[in-house]
């Protein structure tokens, strides 16, 4: 098989000339023939001034390169898109598939025998893993690592669970302008990803559980020296994989690995976004994630990792407690230990080497879980025929069975306009409904599912209400929030039929979400909706591609033409 610089020659109709030309140009960088004859390890550079979560990428790049060269390989760094949660309009999810396509195509287009993808901020790791499984070149996923914690008035702070909590306190008038300004400077005290169990931490843990990352690489804090040594180890190992030609993602991301990842997603109190991303990753292979099976796993897998927003600790505490290897060991027979990893061995080897940390309390034993059931439950019913998700581990137990009156917002703009209106007809027992915030409707399924508590209720001390939408929610958020209602309102889902004043019943133990309106009335509303002309579709560019090909949440919100062979 063609390797190294001879791979994927630019097409001039004369391969000898193509190689001659390629070498002539690359020698402009000062490379010798010896260097150019080595196996090539591509390394993605996702550094950007717009992405503080990736602020340590330059240091990691140098360490990966060092590792590659120590193992006799030739490192080649190349840029890809970088996406930060707070710097992506309209939403980072809108750009995830663009990053996945771009990363895939740059890995395919340029000569490399293995690749190390460095990412972390929420959508970047999913995009990179989607790309990697599609290309199927030997790949190591290197997360940038979580931030260390912040402190304020003797309290430990974490981005961004505490961002939301303290902003809610500010909205309710519990803290003033000076204090919220001080907090603003302390919530993100270092480079790295959000240090609670948000989407970034979740995806780093899932990458390790899938076997695509080296042991402990999900949890080492971003600023620690150990993170740099981990990067060096990734470089070394990637060079070995380049020579061996494997293992490839298709040998690692098997049904057993995908099941392990779902068990871990439940056990870490993971982000609901993790389910959408894992579904998308699976659809790039010949396998899939089944929502009913995921829910069934949730009934037998307890939440063991005691991290915010489901628990009290932060990623650095999870790390010092033994990280993912210790968690996998504790999960025991819930994990298939024969699953292969990029180390060349299996999860059995990872678990054998797990560190025992006496007295740690971030990873609970199965005999003393923080929640007896998994993080997430999947709901079905006449409001969500293809499913909806609730992060029950971060919900208020008293609201998990609740019947209330719907207060409907038609769009994000409508929500922003009316939620704090003193005349809004709303009580703490109502169900706040947001629609047209799904994959196609928003577009990009923003993290708007965490509808704010109306100011007039917040100032009365109301901290949680049942909220329901076709949007997503940040993994760092908490509350009794039903998300990913599928199909979404914008493609004719039943959410479009809800009227303010209707009654909605949520029953998480029974896994039901129901609109208590007679069928003939729903049919009448359906024909009313059908008569409304659809919004104008985008005319050009990525917006048009997105609008025409985006899939629903139960299919991972990938583009329909990017699926693996059996899903086409
Ligand atoms: Fe980047 Fe939270 S904003 S991980």
Coordinates of C-alpha atoms and ligand atoms in Angstrom, one line a residue:
X1 CA 0.0 0.0 0.0
X2 CA 1.2 3.5 -0.8
X3 CA 2.5 5.3 2.3
X4 CA 4.0 8.6 3.4
X5 CA 4.6 11.3 0.9
X6 CA 3.6 9.0 -2.0
X7 CA 0.0 8.9 -0.7
X8 CA -2.8 10.7 -2.6
X9 CA -0.7 12.3 -5.2
X10 CA -2.0 15.4 -6.9
X11 CA -3.3 14.4 -10.2
X12 CA -1.2 15.6 -13.2
X13 CA -1.4 12.4 -15.1
X14 CA 2.2 11.5 -14.3
X15 CA 2.7 10.1 -10.7
X16 CA 6.5 10.4 -10.9
X17 CA 6.2 14.1 -11.7
X18 CA 3.6 14.6 -9.0
X19 CA 5.9 13.2 -6.4
X20 CA 8.9 15.1 -7.8
X21 CA 6.9 18.4 -7.6
X22 CA 5.5 17.6 -4.1
X23 CA 9.1 17.0 -2.8
X24 CA 10.4 20.1 -4.5
X25 CA 7.9 22.3 -2.8
X26 CA 8.1 20.7 0.7
X27 CA 11.9 21.0 0.6
X28 CA 11.3 24.8 0.7
X29 CA 10.6 24.2 4.4
X30 CA 14.1 22.7 4.8
X31 CA 13.1 19.0 5.1
X32 CA 15.7 16.3 4.1
X33 CA 15.0 13.2 2.0
X34 CA 15.4 11.2 5.2
X35 CA 12.6 13.1 6.9
X36 CA 10.4 12.9 3.9
X37 CA 10.8 9.1 3.7
X38 CA 9.4 8.6 7.2
X39 CA 5.8 7.6 8.0
X40 CA 3.8 10.8 8.1
X41 CA 1.6 11.7 11.1
X42 CA -0.9 14.5 10.5
X43 CA -1.8 16.6 13.5
X44 CA -4.8 19.0 13.4
X45 CA -4.2 22.5 14.7
X46 CA -7.5 23.9 16.1
X47 CA -5.8 26.9 17.8
X48 CA -7.7 30.1 17.2
X49 CA -7.8 33.5 19.0
X50 CA -11.6 33.0 19.1
X51 CA -11.2 29.7 21.0
X52 CA -9.8 30.1 24.6
X53 CA -10.7 26.5 25.4
X54 CA -8.0 25.5 22.9
X55 CA -5.4 28.0 24.3
X56 CA -3.0 25.2 25.1
X57 CA -3.0 23.7 21.6
X58 CA 0.3 25.3 20.6
X59 CA 2.0 23.5 23.5
X60 CA 0.3 20.3 22.8
X61 CA 1.2 20.4 19.1
X62 CA 4.9 20.7 20.0
X63 CA 4.6 17.7 22.4
X64 CA 2.8 15.6 19.8
X65 CA 5.5 16.4 17.3
X66 CA 8.2 15.5 19.8
X67 CA 6.5 12.2 20.4
X68 CA 6.2 11.4 16.7
X69 CA 9.9 12.2 16.1
X70 CA 11.0 10.2 19.1
X71 CA 9.3 7.2 17.5
X72 CA 10.9 7.8 14.1
X73 CA 7.9 9.4 12.3
X74 CA 7.5 12.7 10.5
X75 CA 4.9 15.1 12.1
X76 CA 2.9 17.4 9.8
X77 CA 0.6 19.9 11.5
X78 CA -2.3 21.3 9.5
X79 CA -5.1 23.7 10.4
X80 CA -8.7 23.0 10.6
X81 CA -11.8 24.9 11.6
X82 CA -12.0 25.7 15.3
X83 CA -15.3 26.3 17.1
X84 CA -15.9 27.9 20.5
X85 CA -19.3 27.8 22.1
X86 CA -19.5 31.5 22.8
X87 CA -18.1 32.6 19.5
X88 CA -20.3 30.8 17.0
X89 CA -23.3 32.4 15.5
X90 CA -26.1 31.3 15.4
X91 CA -24.8 28.3 17.3
X92 CA -21.8 26.0 17.4
X93 CA -24.0 23.0 16.5
X94 CA -24.8 24.7 13.2
X95 CA -21.0 24.4 12.4
X96 CA -20.3 21.0 13.7
X97 CA -21.0 19.2 10.5
X98 CA -19.0 21.8 8.5
X99 CA -16.0 21.0 10.8
X100 CA -16.6 17.3 10.4
X101 CA -16.6 17.6 6.6
X102 CA -13.6 19.9 6.5
X103 CA -11.5 17.7 8.8
X104 CA -12.5 14.6 6.9
X105 CA -11.6 16.1 3.6
X106 CA -8.3 17.5 4.8
X107 CA -7.3 14.1 6.2
X108 CA -8.2 12.5 2.9
X109 CA -6.6 15.1 0.7
X110 CA -3.2 15.3 2.3
X111 CA -0.6 12.5 2.6
X112 CA -0.6 11.0 6.1
X113 CA -0.4 7.5 7.6
X114 CA -2.0 8.3 10.9
X115 CA -3.5 11.4 12.5
X116 CA -3.8 12.9 15.9
X117 CA -6.8 15.2 16.2
X118 CA -6.6 17.7 19.0
X119 CA -9.9 19.2 20.1
X120 CA -12.1 19.8 23.1
X121 CA -14.6 22.7 23.0
X122 CA -18.0 21.1 22.8
X123 CA -18.5 20.4 19.0
X124 CA -14.9 19.9 18.1
X125 CA -14.3 16.4 19.4
X126 CA -17.6 15.1 17.9
X127 CA -16.8 16.7 14.6
X128 CA -13.2 15.2 14.6
X129 CA -14.5 11.7 15.6
X130 CA -17.2 11.8 12.9
X131 CA -14.4 12.7 10.4
X132 CA -12.0 10.0 11.7
X133 CA -14.5 7.2 11.5
X134 CA -15.5 8.3 8.0
X135 CA -11.9 8.4 6.8
X136 CA -10.9 5.3 8.8
X137 CA -7.2 6.1 9.0
X138 CA -5.4 5.2 12.3
X139 CA -6.4 8.1 14.6
X140 CA -5.7 9.2 18.1
X141 CA -8.1 11.7 19.7
X142 CA -6.3 14.1 22.1
X143 CA -8.6 16.3 24.2
X144 CA -7.1 19.7 25.2
X145 CA -8.2 18.9 28.8
X146 CA -10.5 20.7 31.3
X147 CA -9.8 24.0 33.0
X148 CA -8.9 24.1 36.6
X149 CA -11.5 25.4 39.0
X150 CA -12.1 29.0 40.0
X151 CA -12.8 30.5 43.5
X152 CA -15.0 33.3 44.7
X153 CA -15.6 34.3 48.3
X154 CA -14.5 30.9 49.5
X155 CA -16.7 29.1 47.0
X156 CA -15.4 26.8 44.2
X157 CA -16.7 27.9 40.8
X158 CA -17.0 26.0 37.6
X159 CA -17.8 27.0 34.0
X160 CA -20.5 27.0 33.2
X161 CA -22.9 25.4 35.7
X162 CA -22.0 28.2 38.1
X163 CA -22.3 30.8 35.2
X164 CA -25.9 29.9 34.9
X165 CA -26.6 29.6 38.6
X166 CA -25.1 33.0 39.4
X167 CA -26.6 34.7 36.4
X168 CA -30.0 33.4 37.6
X169 CA -29.2 34.8 41.1
X170 CA -28.3 38.2 39.4
X171 CA -31.6 38.1 37.4
X172 CA -33.5 37.5 40.6
X173 CA -31.8 40.4 42.3
X174 CA -30.0 38.2 44.8
X175 CA -26.5 39.6 43.8
X176 CA -25.6 43.0 42.4
X177 CA -23.6 44.4 39.5
X178 CA -20.2 44.5 41.3
X179 CA -20.4 40.9 42.4
X180 CA -21.5 39.5 39.0
X181 CA -18.6 41.5 37.4
X182 CA -16.2 39.9 39.9
X183 CA -17.6 36.4 39.2
X184 CA -17.2 37.1 35.5
X185 CA -13.4 37.2 35.9
X186 CA -13.3 34.0 38.0
X187 CA -15.4 31.5 36.2
X188 CA -12.9 30.5 33.6
X189 CA -9.5 30.8 35.4
X190 CA -7.4 28.9 32.8
X191 CA -7.3 27.7 29.3
X192 CA -9.1 24.3 28.7
X193 CA -12.6 23.2 28.4
X194 CA -15.5 23.7 30.9
X195 CA -14.5 21.7 34.0
X196 CA -17.9 20.5 34.9
X197 CA -19.5 17.4 33.2
X198 CA -20.6 19.5 30.3
X199 CA -20.5 18.4 26.7
X200 CA -16.7 18.9 26.3
X201 CA -15.9 16.7 29.4
X202 CA -18.6 14.2 28.3
X203 CA -17.2 13.9 24.8
X204 CA -13.6 13.5 26.1
X205 CA -14.8 10.7 28.4
X206 CA -16.7 9.1 25.6
X207 CA -13.7 9.2 23.4
X208 CA -11.7 7.4 26.1
X209 CA -14.6 4.9 26.6
X210 CA -14.7 4.3 22.8
X211 CA -11.0 3.4 22.9
X212 CA -10.0 6.4 20.6
X213 CA -8.0 8.2 23.3
X214 CA -5.1 7.2 25.6
X215 CA -6.1 6.3 29.2
X216 CA -6.5 9.3 31.5
X217 CA -6.5 11.8 28.5
X218 CA -10.1 12.9 29.2
X219 CA -9.5 14.2 32.6
X220 CA -5.9 15.6 32.9
X221 CA -6.3 19.4 33.5
X222 CA -5.4 21.5 30.5
X223 CA -2.6 23.5 32.2
X224 CA -0.9 20.4 33.9
X225 CA 2.5 19.1 32.7
X226 CA 0.9 15.7 32.6
X227 CA -1.3 16.9 29.8
X228 CA 1.8 17.7 27.8
X229 CA 3.3 14.3 28.5
X230 CA 0.0 12.8 27.3
X231 CA 0.4 14.7 24.1
X232 CA 3.9 13.4 23.6
X233 CA 2.6 9.8 24.2
X234 CA -0.1 10.4 21.6
X235 CA 2.6 11.3 19.1
X236 CA 4.7 8.3 19.8
X237 CA 1.7 5.9 19.6
X238 CA 0.4 7.5 16.4
X239 CA 3.8 6.9 14.8
X240 CA 3.6 3.2 15.8
X241 CA 0.1 3.0 14.4
X242 CA 1.2 4.6 11.2
X243 CA 3.8 1.9 10.7
X244 CA 1.4 -0.9 11.7
X245 CA -1.4 0.4 9.7
X246 CA -3.8 0.2 12.6
X247 CA -5.8 -0.2 14.6
X248 CA -8.2 1.8 12.5
X249 CA -11.4 3.5 13.8
X250 CA -13.5 0.7 12.2
X251 CA -11.6 -1.8 14.4
X252 CA -12.3 0.2 17.5
X253 CA -15.7 1.7 17.1
X254 CA -17.6 -1.5 17.2
X255 CA -21.1 -2.2 18.7
X256 CA -19.4 -3.2 22.0
X257 CA -17.5 0.1 22.0
X258 CA -20.6 2.1 21.3
X259 CA -22.5 0.3 24.0
X260 CA -19.6 1.0 26.4
X261 CA -19.8 4.7 25.5
X262 CA -23.6 4.7 26.2
X263 CA -23.0 3.1 29.6
X264 CA -20.3 5.7 30.4
X265 CA -22.6 8.5 29.2
X266 CA -25.2 7.3 31.7
X267 CA -22.7 6.8 34.6
X268 CA -20.9 10.1 34.3
X269 CA -24.1 12.2 34.4
X270 CA -23.1 13.2 30.9
X271 CA -24.4 15.9 28.7
X272 CA -27.6 15.3 26.7
X273 CA -25.6 16.6 23.7
X274 CA -23.4 13.6 24.1
X275 CA -26.3 11.4 23.0
X276 CA -26.8 13.4 19.8
X277 CA -23.1 13.3 19.0
X278 CA -22.7 9.6 19.8
X279 CA -25.7 8.9 17.5
X280 CA -24.0 10.9 14.7
X281 CA -20.7 9.1 15.2
X282 CA -22.4 5.7 15.1
X283 CA -24.3 6.7 11.9
X284 CA -20.9 7.4 10.2
X285 CA -20.2 3.6 10.7
X286 CA -22.3 0.6 9.8
X287 CA -23.7 0.6 13.4
X288 CA -26.2 2.8 15.2
X289 CA -27.4 4.0 18.6
X290 CA -30.9 3.0 19.5
X291 CA -32.7 5.4 21.8
X292 CA -34.8 2.7 23.5
X293 CA -31.7 0.6 24.2
X294 CA -30.0 3.7 25.6
X295 CA -32.9 4.3 27.9
X296 CA -32.9 0.6 28.9
X297 CA -29.2 0.9 29.8
X298 CA -30.1 4.0 31.9
X299 CA -32.3 1.9 34.1
X300 CA -29.5 -0.4 35.0
X301 CA -26.5 2.0 35.0
X302 CA -26.3 4.2 38.0
X303 CA -24.6 7.7 38.0
X304 CA -21.3 7.1 39.7
X305 CA -19.3 10.2 38.9
X306 CA -20.1 13.0 41.4
X307 CA -19.5 16.1 39.2
X308 CA -21.6 19.2 38.6
X309 CA -24.2 19.6 37.3
X310 CA -25.5 16.3 38.7
X311 CA -23.2 16.2 41.7
X312 CA -20.7 18.5 43.5
X313 CA -17.1 17.9 42.1
X314 CA -15.2 19.1 39.0
X315 CA -13.1 17.4 36.4
X316 CA -9.8 17.8 38.2
X317 CA -11.3 15.9 41.2
X318 CA -12.4 13.1 38.8
X319 CA -8.9 13.0 37.5
X320 CA -7.3 12.8 40.9
X321 CA -9.7 10.0 41.8
X322 CA -8.4 7.8 39.0
X323 CA -10.2 9.2 36.0
X324 CA -11.8 7.0 33.3
X325 CA -9.8 3.8 34.1
X326 CA -11.0 3.9 37.7
X327 CA -14.6 4.5 36.5
X328 CA -14.5 1.7 34.0
X329 CA -13.2 -0.6 36.7
X330 CA -16.0 0.4 39.0
X331 CA -18.6 -0.2 36.3
X332 CA -17.3 -3.8 36.1
X333 CA -19.5 -6.2 34.2
X334 CA -21.5 -3.3 32.7
X335 CA -18.5 -2.7 30.4
X336 CA -17.3 -5.0 27.6
X337 CA -13.6 -5.2 28.5
X338 CA -12.6 -6.9 25.3
X339 CA -13.2 -3.7 23.3
X340 CA -10.0 -2.6 21.6
X341 CA -8.3 0.7 22.1
X342 CA -5.7 2.9 20.3
X343 CA -3.1 1.5 22.8
X344 CA -3.1 -1.7 20.8
X345 CA -4.6 -3.5 23.8
X346 CA -8.1 -3.7 25.2
X347 CA -10.1 -1.9 28.0
X348 CA -9.2 -4.9 30.1
X349 CA -5.5 -3.6 30.1
X350 CA -6.8 -0.1 30.9
X351 CA -8.8 -1.3 33.9
X352 CA -5.9 -3.5 35.1
X353 CA -3.7 -0.4 35.3
X354 CA -6.4 1.8 37.0
X355 CA -5.1 3.7 40.0
X356 CA -6.6 3.0 43.4
X357 CA -7.1 6.2 45.3
X358 CA -7.9 5.7 48.9
X359 CA -10.6 8.1 50.3
X360 CA -11.5 9.6 47.0
X361 CA -15.2 10.5 46.7
X362 CA -15.6 11.7 43.1
X363 CA -16.1 8.2 41.7
X364 CA -18.7 6.4 43.8
X365 CA -18.8 2.6 44.2
X366 CA -21.8 0.9 42.6
X367 CA -23.1 0.1 46.1
X368 CA -23.4 3.9 46.8
X369 CA -24.2 5.7 43.6
X370 CA -25.1 9.4 43.5
X371 CA -28.2 8.4 41.5
X372 CA -29.6 4.8 41.2
X373 CA -30.5 5.3 37.5
X374 CA -28.5 6.8 34.7
X375 CA -28.2 10.4 33.8
X376 CA -30.7 10.4 31.0
X377 CA -34.1 9.0 30.2
X378 CA -35.8 8.9 26.8
X379 CA -39.4 9.9 26.6
X380 CA -42.0 9.0 24.0
X381 CA -45.7 10.0 23.6
X382 CA -48.0 12.0 21.4
X383 CA -45.7 15.1 21.8
X384 CA -42.5 13.2 20.8
X385 CA -43.3 10.2 18.6
X386 CA -39.6 9.8 17.8
X387 CA -38.4 10.6 21.3
X388 CA -37.3 13.3 23.6
X389 CA -34.6 13.4 26.2
X390 CA -34.5 14.5 29.8
X391 CA -31.3 14.7 32.0
X392 CA -33.1 13.3 35.0
X393 CA -29.9 13.4 37.1
X394 CA -29.9 17.2 37.0
X395 CA -33.7 17.6 37.4
X396 CA -35.8 18.3 40.4
X397 CA -37.1 15.0 41.7
X398 CA -40.5 16.6 42.7
X399 CA -41.1 17.6 39.0
X400 CA -40.3 14.3 37.4
X401 CA -44.1 13.5 37.4
X402 CA -45.9 16.7 36.7
X403 CA -49.0 17.9 34.9
X404 CA -49.3 21.6 34.1
X405 CA -50.6 24.2 31.8
X406 CA -48.6 25.0 28.7
X407 CA -47.1 28.5 28.2
X408 CA -45.9 28.5 24.6
X409 CA -43.2 30.5 22.9
X410 CA -43.2 30.3 19.1
X411 CA -39.5 31.0 18.6
X412 CA -36.3 32.2 20.3
X413 CA -37.3 35.8 19.4
X414 CA -40.7 35.4 21.0
X415 CA -39.1 33.9 24.1
X416 CA -36.7 36.8 24.4
X417 CA -39.6 39.3 23.9
X418 CA -42.0 37.9 26.4
X419 CA -40.3 35.8 29.1
X420 CA -39.7 38.7 31.5
X421 CA -42.9 40.6 30.7
X422 CA -44.5 41.3 34.0
X423 CA -47.9 40.7 32.4
X424 CA -47.0 37.2 31.2
X425 CA -49.7 34.7 32.4
X426 CA -47.5 32.1 34.1
X427 CA -47.2 30.3 37.4
X428 CA -44.5 28.0 38.9
X429 CA -46.7 25.0 38.1
X430 CA -46.9 25.8 34.3
X431 CA -44.9 24.0 31.6
X432 CA -42.8 26.4 29.5
X433 CA -42.8 25.3 25.9
X434 CA -40.3 26.6 23.2
X435 CA -40.6 25.5 19.6
X436 CA -39.0 26.2 16.2
X437 CA -35.6 25.8 18.0
X438 CA -34.7 22.5 16.5
X439 CA -32.1 21.3 14.0
X440 CA -33.9 22.9 11.0
X441 CA -36.2 25.4 12.6
X442 CA -33.6 27.6 14.5
X443 CA -31.5 26.5 12.6
X444 CA -28.8 24.5 14.4
X445 CA -30.7 23.4 17.4
X446 CA -29.3 26.0 19.8
X447 CA -28.8 25.3 23.5
X448 CA -31.9 27.3 24.3
X449 CA -33.7 24.4 26.0
X450 CA -32.7 25.9 29.4
X451 CA -35.5 28.4 29.2
X452 CA -34.9 31.1 31.8
X453 CA -37.4 31.2 34.7
X454 CA -39.6 34.2 34.1
X455 CA -38.2 37.1 36.1
X456 CA -41.3 37.6 38.2
X457 CA -41.2 34.0 39.3
X458 CA -37.4 34.0 39.8
X459 CA -37.7 37.0 42.2
X460 CA -40.3 34.9 44.2
X461 CA -37.7 32.2 44.7
X462 CA -38.8 29.8 41.9
X463 CA -35.6 27.9 40.9
X464 CA -37.0 25.2 38.6
X465 CA -40.0 24.6 36.3
X466 CA -40.8 21.9 33.7
X467 CA -39.5 23.2 30.4
X468 CA -40.0 21.5 27.0
X469 CA -38.5 22.2 23.6
X470 CA -37.1 20.9 20.3
X471 CA -33.8 22.6 21.3
X472 CA -30.7 21.3 23.1
X473 CA -29.3 22.3 26.4
X474 CA -25.8 22.9 27.5
X475 CA -24.4 19.9 29.4
X476 CA -23.5 22.3 32.2
X477 CA -27.1 23.3 32.8
X478 CA -29.6 21.8 35.3
X479 CA -33.3 21.7 35.8
X480 CA -36.4 19.6 34.8
X481 CA -35.9 20.2 31.1
X482 CA -37.3 18.0 28.3
X483 CA -35.1 18.4 25.2
X484 CA -34.7 17.2 21.5
X485 CA -38.5 16.7 21.0
X486 CA -38.5 14.8 17.7
X487 CA -39.7 15.5 15.1
X488 CA -39.2 19.2 15.7
X489 CA -42.0 21.7 15.1
X490 CA -40.4 23.1 12.0
X491 CA -40.8 19.8 10.1
X492 CA -44.4 19.3 11.3
X493 CA -43.8 17.6 14.7
X494 CA -46.7 17.7 17.2
X495 CA -44.9 20.4 19.2
X496 CA -46.2 22.8 16.5
X497 CA -49.8 22.0 17.7
X498 CA -49.5 23.0 21.3
X499 CA -51.5 26.1 22.4
X500 CA -51.0 28.1 25.6
X501 CA -53.5 26.8 28.1
X502 CA -53.3 23.2 26.9
X503 CA -52.4 20.6 29.5
X504 CA -49.1 18.7 29.3
X505 CA -48.2 15.6 31.4
X506 CA -44.6 14.6 32.1
X507 CA -44.1 11.2 33.6
X508 CA -40.4 10.3 33.6
X509 CA -40.7 7.0 35.5
X510 CA -43.2 5.9 32.8
X511 CA -41.0 7.6 30.1
X512 CA -44.0 9.5 28.7
X513 CA -44.6 13.1 27.5
X514 CA -48.2 13.7 26.5
X515 CA -50.3 16.6 25.3
X516 CA -53.7 16.1 26.8
X517 CA -55.8 17.3 23.9
X518 CA -58.4 15.3 22.1
X519 CA -57.3 13.7 18.8
X520 CA -59.9 15.4 16.6
X521 CA -58.8 18.8 18.0
X522 CA -55.2 17.9 17.2
X523 CA -56.2 16.9 13.6
X524 CA -58.0 20.2 13.2
X525 CA -54.9 22.1 14.4
X526 CA -52.8 20.0 12.0
X527 CA -54.8 21.1 9.0
X528 CA -54.6 24.7 10.2
X529 CA -50.8 24.4 10.4
X530 CA -50.6 22.8 7.0
X531 CA -52.4 25.8 5.5
X532 CA -49.7 28.2 6.8
X533 CA -47.0 28.8 4.1
X534 CA -43.5 27.6 5.2
X535 CA -40.7 30.1 6.0
X536 CA -38.5 31.0 3.0
X537 CA -35.6 28.5 2.6
X538 CA -32.1 29.9 2.5
X539 CA -31.1 30.6 -1.1
X540 CA -27.3 29.8 -1.1
X541 CA -24.2 28.5 0.6
X542 CA -23.8 26.4 3.7
X543 CA -27.2 27.7 5.0
X544 CA -28.9 26.0 2.0
X545 CA -26.9 22.8 2.4
X546 CA -27.8 22.7 6.1
X547 CA -31.5 23.4 5.5
X548 CA -31.8 20.8 2.8
X549 CA -29.9 17.9 4.4
X550 CA -30.0 18.3 8.2
X551 CA -31.3 15.2 10.0
X552 CA -33.4 15.1 13.2
X553 CA -31.9 14.6 16.7
X554 CA -32.7 10.9 16.8
X555 CA -30.3 10.6 13.8
X556 CA -27.6 12.7 15.3
X557 CA -28.3 15.9 13.4
X558 CA -25.8 14.9 10.7
X559 CA -26.3 15.7 7.1
X560 CA -28.2 12.9 5.3
X561 CA -25.5 12.3 2.7
X562 CA -22.7 11.7 5.2
X563 CA -24.0 8.5 6.7
X564 CA -22.1 5.2 6.7
X565 CA -22.9 2.5 4.2
X566 CA -25.9 0.9 5.8
X567 CA -27.7 4.1 6.6
X568 CA -27.7 5.6 3.2
Ligands
LIG1 FE1 -15.5 25.5 25.4 FE2 -17.3 25.1 27.5 S1 -17.0 26.8 26.2 S2 -15.9 23.7 26.6

